[in-house]
Amino acid sequence: MTGCPAAARPGSGSTTHRQDRPPHPEETDISKAAISTTLNGEVEQKSDLSHLIFSIPTLIATISEFTTLEPGDVILTGTPSGVGYRRDPQLFLKDGDTITVTVEGVGSITNTVRAESRCRCS
């Protein structure tokens, strides 16, 4: 599987990581924090973390059973309502789009979408 991104390699142990300091639990209660997704400056999804199936502490405890979490790691859990393929008309990310996910009291992460290269993982 050489030449493929780490996320495409099973058992790679890679995580999504941020460089800024995450908040301490005493600093914010994120159990009901607002979460939003902004695409090219337009808010496309808006919800709050009370809709998670599992609490943040449960997610951290469970994930910690099979990988080491470090400060700055990002846990990806899914998406709130408003996902693009379920819309009419459908909305999909495309090369050059800028997407920002913001969690109240935690911060934001912004990425620019790039077209997928044809990776042949074998």
Short mmCIF file of C-alpha atoms in Angstrom, two decimals:
data_model
loop_
_atom_site.label_atom_id
_atom_site.label_comp_id
_atom_site.label_asym_id
_atom_site.label_seq_id
_atom_site.Cartn_x
_atom_site.Cartn_y
_atom_site.Cartn_z
CA MET A 1 0.00 0.00 0.00
CA THR A 2 2.88 2.34 -0.51
CA GLY A 3 1.98 5.60 -2.19
CA CYS A 4 -1.44 5.73 -0.55
CA PRO A 5 -2.49 8.21 2.11
CA ALA A 6 -2.15 6.93 5.68
CA ALA A 7 -5.93 7.01 6.13
CA ALA A 8 -6.26 4.47 3.29
CA ARG A 9 -3.96 1.99 4.99
CA PRO A 10 -5.66 -0.30 7.49
CA GLY A 11 -4.08 -0.37 10.93
CA SER A 12 -1.99 2.74 10.24
CA GLY A 13 -2.87 4.22 13.63
CA SER A 14 -3.01 7.70 12.12
CA THR A 15 -5.25 10.41 13.53
CA THR A 16 -6.47 13.80 12.40
CA HIS A 17 -4.51 16.36 14.40
CA ARG A 18 -4.71 20.06 15.19
CA GLN A 19 -1.73 22.08 16.36
CA ASP A 20 -3.56 24.56 18.63
CA ARG A 21 -4.29 23.76 22.26
CA PRO A 22 -7.66 22.12 22.91
CA PRO A 23 -9.75 23.48 25.79
CA HIS A 24 -9.52 21.88 29.21
CA PRO A 25 -12.74 20.29 30.53
CA GLU A 26 -12.99 22.99 33.22
CA GLU A 27 -13.00 25.69 30.52
CA THR A 28 -16.12 24.66 28.63
CA ASP A 29 -19.04 22.23 28.76
CA ILE A 30 -19.31 20.93 25.23
CA SER A 31 -22.07 18.39 25.88
CA LYS A 32 -24.58 20.80 24.29
CA ALA A 33 -22.19 22.99 22.32
CA ALA A 34 -23.30 24.28 18.93
CA ILE A 35 -21.65 22.72 15.87
CA SER A 36 -21.82 24.14 12.36
CA THR A 37 -20.44 23.44 8.92
CA THR A 38 -19.75 26.38 6.61
CA LEU A 39 -19.10 25.82 2.91
CA ASN A 40 -17.61 28.73 0.98
CA GLY A 41 -18.95 31.20 3.54
CA GLU A 42 -22.50 29.76 3.72
CA VAL A 43 -23.70 27.84 6.79
CA GLU A 44 -24.89 24.48 5.45
CA GLN A 45 -25.30 22.50 8.68
CA LYS A 46 -26.14 23.65 12.20
CA SER A 47 -26.85 21.51 15.24
CA ASP A 48 -25.50 20.82 18.72
CA LEU A 49 -23.56 18.03 20.37
CA SER A 50 -26.49 16.92 22.53
CA HIS A 51 -27.61 14.92 19.47
CA LEU A 52 -24.57 12.62 19.59
CA ILE A 53 -25.46 9.00 20.23
CA PHE A 54 -22.54 8.65 22.68
CA SER A 55 -21.29 11.36 25.05
CA ILE A 56 -17.88 12.98 24.51
CA PRO A 57 -16.42 11.17 27.59
CA THR A 58 -17.74 7.84 26.29
CA LEU A 59 -16.24 8.46 22.85
CA ILE A 60 -12.86 9.37 24.34
CA ALA A 61 -12.87 6.34 26.68
CA THR A 62 -13.85 3.93 23.90
CA ILE A 63 -11.37 5.27 21.35
CA SER A 64 -8.62 5.24 23.99
CA GLU A 65 -9.07 1.48 24.28
CA PHE A 66 -7.58 0.94 20.80
CA THR A 67 -5.42 4.00 20.09
CA THR A 68 -3.47 6.65 21.95
CA LEU A 69 -5.13 10.06 21.85
CA GLU A 70 -2.84 13.08 22.02
CA PRO A 71 -3.72 16.74 22.68
CA GLY A 72 -4.96 18.19 19.39
CA ASP A 73 -6.34 14.93 17.97
CA VAL A 74 -9.72 15.32 16.27
CA ILE A 75 -12.42 12.67 16.70
CA LEU A 76 -14.67 12.44 13.65
CA THR A 77 -18.14 11.13 14.55
CA GLY A 78 -20.38 11.74 11.57
CA THR A 79 -22.56 14.57 10.38
CA PRO A 80 -25.65 16.42 11.57
CA SER A 81 -28.73 16.84 9.39
CA GLY A 82 -28.24 18.71 6.15
CA VAL A 83 -25.85 16.28 4.47
CA GLY A 84 -25.46 17.18 0.79
CA TYR A 85 -26.55 14.01 -1.01
CA ARG A 86 -29.93 14.07 0.81
CA ARG A 87 -30.75 17.59 -0.38
CA ASP A 88 -32.79 18.60 -3.39
CA PRO A 89 -30.84 19.65 -5.35
CA GLN A 90 -27.92 17.61 -4.05
CA LEU A 91 -24.84 19.44 -2.80
CA PHE A 92 -21.39 17.89 -3.10
CA LEU A 93 -17.94 19.19 -2.23
CA LYS A 94 -15.76 20.06 -5.22
CA ASP A 95 -12.15 20.99 -5.88
CA GLY A 96 -11.37 24.41 -4.41
CA ASP A 97 -14.26 24.55 -1.93
CA THR A 98 -13.41 25.80 1.56
CA ILE A 99 -15.14 24.02 4.41
CA THR A 100 -15.07 25.01 8.08
CA VAL A 101 -16.43 23.03 11.01
CA THR A 102 -16.88 25.00 14.22
CA VAL A 103 -17.64 23.66 17.69
CA GLU A 104 -18.66 26.34 20.17
CA GLY A 105 -16.10 26.65 22.96
CA VAL A 106 -13.57 24.45 21.16
CA GLY A 107 -12.73 26.20 17.89
CA SER A 108 -12.81 25.74 14.15
CA ILE A 109 -10.98 23.68 11.60
CA THR A 110 -10.88 24.81 7.96
CA ASN A 111 -9.81 22.80 4.93
CA THR A 112 -9.69 23.40 1.21
CA VAL A 113 -11.11 20.55 -0.83
CA ARG A 114 -8.80 19.05 -3.44
CA ALA A 115 -9.81 16.61 -6.15
CA GLU A 116 -8.88 13.05 -5.29
CA SER A 117 -5.84 11.74 -7.10
CA ARG A 118 -6.09 8.29 -8.56
CA CYS A 119 -4.28 6.26 -5.89
CA ARG A 120 -3.88 2.60 -6.67
CA CYS A 121 -3.67 0.88 -3.32
CA SER A 122 -2.72 -2.74 -3.66
#
